[in-house]
GROMACS .gro file of C-alpha atoms in nm:
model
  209
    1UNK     CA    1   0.000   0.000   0.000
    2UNK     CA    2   0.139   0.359  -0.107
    3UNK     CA    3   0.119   0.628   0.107
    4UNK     CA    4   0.089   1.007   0.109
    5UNK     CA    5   0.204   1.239   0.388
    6UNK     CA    6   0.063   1.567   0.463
    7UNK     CA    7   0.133   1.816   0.780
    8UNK     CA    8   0.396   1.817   1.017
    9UNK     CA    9   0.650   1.501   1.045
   10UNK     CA   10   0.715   1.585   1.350
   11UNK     CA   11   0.374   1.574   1.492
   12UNK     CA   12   0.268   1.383   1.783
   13UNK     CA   13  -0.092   1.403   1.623
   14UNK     CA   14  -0.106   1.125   1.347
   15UNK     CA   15  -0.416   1.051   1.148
   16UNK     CA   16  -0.457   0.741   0.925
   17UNK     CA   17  -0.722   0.733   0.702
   18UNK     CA   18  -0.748   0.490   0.390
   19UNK     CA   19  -0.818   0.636   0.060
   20UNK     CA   20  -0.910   0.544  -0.290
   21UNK     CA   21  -0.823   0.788  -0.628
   22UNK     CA   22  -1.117   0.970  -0.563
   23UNK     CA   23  -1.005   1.071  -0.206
   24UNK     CA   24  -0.717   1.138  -0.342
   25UNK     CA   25  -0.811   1.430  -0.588
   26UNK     CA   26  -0.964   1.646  -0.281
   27UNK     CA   27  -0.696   1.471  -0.026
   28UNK     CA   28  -0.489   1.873  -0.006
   29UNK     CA   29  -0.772   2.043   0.076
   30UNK     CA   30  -0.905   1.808   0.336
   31UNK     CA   31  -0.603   1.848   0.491
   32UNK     CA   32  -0.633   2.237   0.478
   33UNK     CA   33  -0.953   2.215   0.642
   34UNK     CA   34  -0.854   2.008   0.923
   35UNK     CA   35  -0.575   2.230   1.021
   36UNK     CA   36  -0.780   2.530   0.988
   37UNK     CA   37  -1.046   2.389   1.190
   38UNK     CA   38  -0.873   2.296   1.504
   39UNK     CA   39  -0.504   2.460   1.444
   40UNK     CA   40  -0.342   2.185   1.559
   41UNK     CA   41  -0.047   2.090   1.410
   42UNK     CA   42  -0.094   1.752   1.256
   43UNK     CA   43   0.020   1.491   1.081
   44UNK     CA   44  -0.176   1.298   0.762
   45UNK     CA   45  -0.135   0.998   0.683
   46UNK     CA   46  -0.324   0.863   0.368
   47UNK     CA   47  -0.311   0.524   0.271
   48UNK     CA   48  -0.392   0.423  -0.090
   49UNK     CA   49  -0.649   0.134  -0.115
   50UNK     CA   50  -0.557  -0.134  -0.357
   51UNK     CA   51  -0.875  -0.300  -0.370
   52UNK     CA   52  -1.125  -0.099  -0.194
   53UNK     CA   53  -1.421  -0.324  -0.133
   54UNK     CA   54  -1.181  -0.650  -0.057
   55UNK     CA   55  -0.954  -0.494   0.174
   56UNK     CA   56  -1.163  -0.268   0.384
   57UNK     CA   57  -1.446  -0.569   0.445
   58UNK     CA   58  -1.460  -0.692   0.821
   59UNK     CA   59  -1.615  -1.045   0.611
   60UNK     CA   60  -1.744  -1.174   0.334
   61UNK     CA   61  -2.026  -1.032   0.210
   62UNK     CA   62  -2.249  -1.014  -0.181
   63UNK     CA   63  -2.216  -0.717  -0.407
   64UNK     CA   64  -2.503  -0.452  -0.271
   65UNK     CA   65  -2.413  -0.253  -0.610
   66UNK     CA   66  -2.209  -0.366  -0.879
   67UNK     CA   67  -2.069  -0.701  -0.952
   68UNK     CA   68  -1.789  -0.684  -0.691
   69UNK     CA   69  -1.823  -0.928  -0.383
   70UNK     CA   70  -1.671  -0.787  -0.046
   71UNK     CA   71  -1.369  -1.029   0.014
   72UNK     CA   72  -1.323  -0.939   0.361
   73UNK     CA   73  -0.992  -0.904   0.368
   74UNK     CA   74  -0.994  -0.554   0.643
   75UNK     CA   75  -0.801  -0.766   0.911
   76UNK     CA   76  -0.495  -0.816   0.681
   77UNK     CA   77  -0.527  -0.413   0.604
   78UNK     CA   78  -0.555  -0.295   0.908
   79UNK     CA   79  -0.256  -0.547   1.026
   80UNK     CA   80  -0.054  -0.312   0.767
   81UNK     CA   81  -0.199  -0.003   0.876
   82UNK     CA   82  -0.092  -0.091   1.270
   83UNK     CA   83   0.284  -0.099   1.149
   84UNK     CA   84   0.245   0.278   1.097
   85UNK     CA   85   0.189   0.352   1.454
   86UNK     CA   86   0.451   0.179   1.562
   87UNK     CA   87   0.583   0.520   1.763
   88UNK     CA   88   0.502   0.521   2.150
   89UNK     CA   89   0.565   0.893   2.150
   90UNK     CA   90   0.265   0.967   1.918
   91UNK     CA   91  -0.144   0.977   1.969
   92UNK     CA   92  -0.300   0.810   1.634
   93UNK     CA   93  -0.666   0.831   1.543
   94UNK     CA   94  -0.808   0.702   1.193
   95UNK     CA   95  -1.072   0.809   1.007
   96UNK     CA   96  -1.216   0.799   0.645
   97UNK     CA   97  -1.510   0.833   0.360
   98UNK     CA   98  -1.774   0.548   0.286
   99UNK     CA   99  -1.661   0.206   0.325
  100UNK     CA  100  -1.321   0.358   0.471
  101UNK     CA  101  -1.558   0.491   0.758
  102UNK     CA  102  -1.685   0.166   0.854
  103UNK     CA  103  -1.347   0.036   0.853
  104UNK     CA  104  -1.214   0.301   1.074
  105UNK     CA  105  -1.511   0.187   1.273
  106UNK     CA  106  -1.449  -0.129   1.272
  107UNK     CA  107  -1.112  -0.117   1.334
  108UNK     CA  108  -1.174   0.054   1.730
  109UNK     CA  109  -1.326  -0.262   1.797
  110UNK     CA  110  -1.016  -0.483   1.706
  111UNK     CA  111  -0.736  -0.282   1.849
  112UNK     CA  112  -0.698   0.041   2.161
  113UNK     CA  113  -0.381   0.233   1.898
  114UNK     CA  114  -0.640   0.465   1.789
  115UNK     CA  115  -0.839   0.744   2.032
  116UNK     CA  116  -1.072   0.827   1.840
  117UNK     CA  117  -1.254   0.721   1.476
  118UNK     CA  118  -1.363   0.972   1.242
  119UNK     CA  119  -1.599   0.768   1.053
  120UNK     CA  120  -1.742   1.025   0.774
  121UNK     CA  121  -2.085   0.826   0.540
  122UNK     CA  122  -1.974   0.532   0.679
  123UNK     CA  123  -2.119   0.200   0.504
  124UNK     CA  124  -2.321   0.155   0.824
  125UNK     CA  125  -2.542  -0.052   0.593
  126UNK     CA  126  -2.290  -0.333   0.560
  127UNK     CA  127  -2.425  -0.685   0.617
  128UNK     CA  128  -2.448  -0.737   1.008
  129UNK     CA  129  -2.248  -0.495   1.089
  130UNK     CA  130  -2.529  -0.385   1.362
  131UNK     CA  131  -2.500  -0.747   1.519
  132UNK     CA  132  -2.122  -0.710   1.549
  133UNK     CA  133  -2.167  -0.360   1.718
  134UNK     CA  134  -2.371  -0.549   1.981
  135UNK     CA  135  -2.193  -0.817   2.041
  136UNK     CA  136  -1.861  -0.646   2.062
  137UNK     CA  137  -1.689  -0.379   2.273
  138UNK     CA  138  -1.520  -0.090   2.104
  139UNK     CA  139  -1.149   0.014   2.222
  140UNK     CA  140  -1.164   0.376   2.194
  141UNK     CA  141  -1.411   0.653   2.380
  142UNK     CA  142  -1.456   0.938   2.063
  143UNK     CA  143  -1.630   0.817   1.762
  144UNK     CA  144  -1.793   1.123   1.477
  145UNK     CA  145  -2.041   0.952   1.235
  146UNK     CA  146  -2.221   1.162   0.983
  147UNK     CA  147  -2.453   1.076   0.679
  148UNK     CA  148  -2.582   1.294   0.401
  149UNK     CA  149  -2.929   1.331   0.431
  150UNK     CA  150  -3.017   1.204   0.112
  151UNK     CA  151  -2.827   0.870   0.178
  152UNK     CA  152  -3.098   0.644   0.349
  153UNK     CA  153  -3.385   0.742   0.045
  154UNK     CA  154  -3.165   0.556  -0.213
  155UNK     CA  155  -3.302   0.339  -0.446
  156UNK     CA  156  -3.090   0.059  -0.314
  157UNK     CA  157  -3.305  -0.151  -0.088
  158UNK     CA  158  -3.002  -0.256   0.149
  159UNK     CA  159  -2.789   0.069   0.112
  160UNK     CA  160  -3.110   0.294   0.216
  161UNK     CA  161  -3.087   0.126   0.539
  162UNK     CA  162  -2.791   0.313   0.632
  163UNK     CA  163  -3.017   0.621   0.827
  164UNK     CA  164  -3.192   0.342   1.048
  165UNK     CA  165  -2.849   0.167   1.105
  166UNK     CA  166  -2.648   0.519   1.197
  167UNK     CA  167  -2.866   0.580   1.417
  168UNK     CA  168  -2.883   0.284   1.604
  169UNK     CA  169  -2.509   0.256   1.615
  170UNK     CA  170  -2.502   0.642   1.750
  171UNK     CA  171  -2.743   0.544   2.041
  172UNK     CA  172  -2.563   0.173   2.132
  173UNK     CA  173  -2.217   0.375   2.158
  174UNK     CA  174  -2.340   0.644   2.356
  175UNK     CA  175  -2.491   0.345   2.590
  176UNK     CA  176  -2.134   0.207   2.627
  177UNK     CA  177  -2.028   0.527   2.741
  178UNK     CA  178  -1.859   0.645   2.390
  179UNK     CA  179  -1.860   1.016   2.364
  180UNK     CA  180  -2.042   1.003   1.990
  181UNK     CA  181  -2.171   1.263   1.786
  182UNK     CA  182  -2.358   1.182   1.486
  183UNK     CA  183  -2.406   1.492   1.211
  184UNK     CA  184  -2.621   1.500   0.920
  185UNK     CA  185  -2.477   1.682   0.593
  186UNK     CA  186  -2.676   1.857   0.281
  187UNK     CA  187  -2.699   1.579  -0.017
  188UNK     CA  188  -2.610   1.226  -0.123
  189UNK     CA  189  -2.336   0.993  -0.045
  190UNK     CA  190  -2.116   1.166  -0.313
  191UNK     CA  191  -2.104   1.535  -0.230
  192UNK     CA  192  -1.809   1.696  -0.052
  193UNK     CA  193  -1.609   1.407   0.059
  194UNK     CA  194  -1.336   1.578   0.128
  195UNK     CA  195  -1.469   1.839   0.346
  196UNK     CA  196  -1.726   1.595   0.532
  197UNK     CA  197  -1.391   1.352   0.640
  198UNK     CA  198  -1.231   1.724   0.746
  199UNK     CA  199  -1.510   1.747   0.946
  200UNK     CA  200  -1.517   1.459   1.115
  201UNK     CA  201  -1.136   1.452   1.175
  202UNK     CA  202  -1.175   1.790   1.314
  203UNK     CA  203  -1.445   1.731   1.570
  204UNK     CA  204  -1.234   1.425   1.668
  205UNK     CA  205  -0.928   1.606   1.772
  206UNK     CA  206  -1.107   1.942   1.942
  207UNK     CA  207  -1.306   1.670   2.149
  208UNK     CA  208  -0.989   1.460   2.222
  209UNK     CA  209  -0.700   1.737   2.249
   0.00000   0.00000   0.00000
């Protein structure tokens, strides 16, 4: 996996976020909008997806959309992602867009590196996702969600679940004591990406620093 820096190397603040092309094209001024929102000086860490709906699946799952299967291959990802927190000295949160969100989310529940999840249109409508929330306990106390309100009336019988599923998973964190804020956004799924994962990175560190 290819990575990009952005920020400060020096920074004790390190986000990790996974990104596909797409992300990549607004990845500069998501960064700009981060540091101007909490003027912090961070550091950015995107991570280029090679296979976007194989490696950020917790499991195996049936295309919702497409022809593309979910491989479930998000434990060998994040085992790669892990190796770039390695440094004691540093506080690491992760965070991302769509299916990157849930991963982010999912990825609090395996492992205590990260303090907070910035989990921006997450793909809260992933197969059982909502069953592994409840039967599991998540490692960190800060988690953003947000959804565009357009998102839940798609035409896409499984993927406009995703309103009923955020904000279940909003109220079962809160339950477990997990300061969580969830935020609705003008539009669909696919409009301002970049500042939407700003936003959620943002609230993230003024809650946690």
């Amino acid at each position: 996996m290819k990575t990009y820096e952005f920020g400060n190397a020096g920074s004790n603040i390190v986000l990790i976020q996974p990104v596909d092309d797409h992300d990549l094209e607004g990845i500069e001024n998501e960064f700009e909008a981060i540091s101007s929102s909490c003027g912090m000086s961070v550091r950015l860490t995107a991570v280029r997806i090679n296979n976007w709906n194989n490696d950020l699946s917790p499991w195996e799952a049936p295309a919702v959309f497409g022809k593309d299967n979910f491989g479930g291959d998000a434990s060998k990802t994040l085992s790669e992602l892990v190796k770039l927190c390695d440094d004691k000295d540093k506080r690491y949160f992760i965070g991302g867009y769509s299916l990157a969100g849930l991963f982010a989310l999912w990825a609090a529940y395996q492992t205590d590196i990260f303090e907070g999840v910035a989990a921006a249109s997450p793909s809260m409508w992933f197969p059982v996702f909502d069953d592994y929330m409840k039967k599991n306990d998540i490692k960190t106390d800060t988690v953003y969600l947000s959804l565009g309100d357009k998102e839940e009336k798609a035409r896409n019988p499984v993927m406009a679940t995703v309103g009923n599923r955020i904000r279940e998973a909003q109220s079962l964190l809160k339950e477990r004591g997990v300061n969580c804020i969830l935020e609705w956004n003008k539009g669909n799924h696919f409009k301002d990406a970049d500042i939407r994962t700003a936003k959620a990175f943002a609230w993230v560190l003024n809650t946690k620093i």
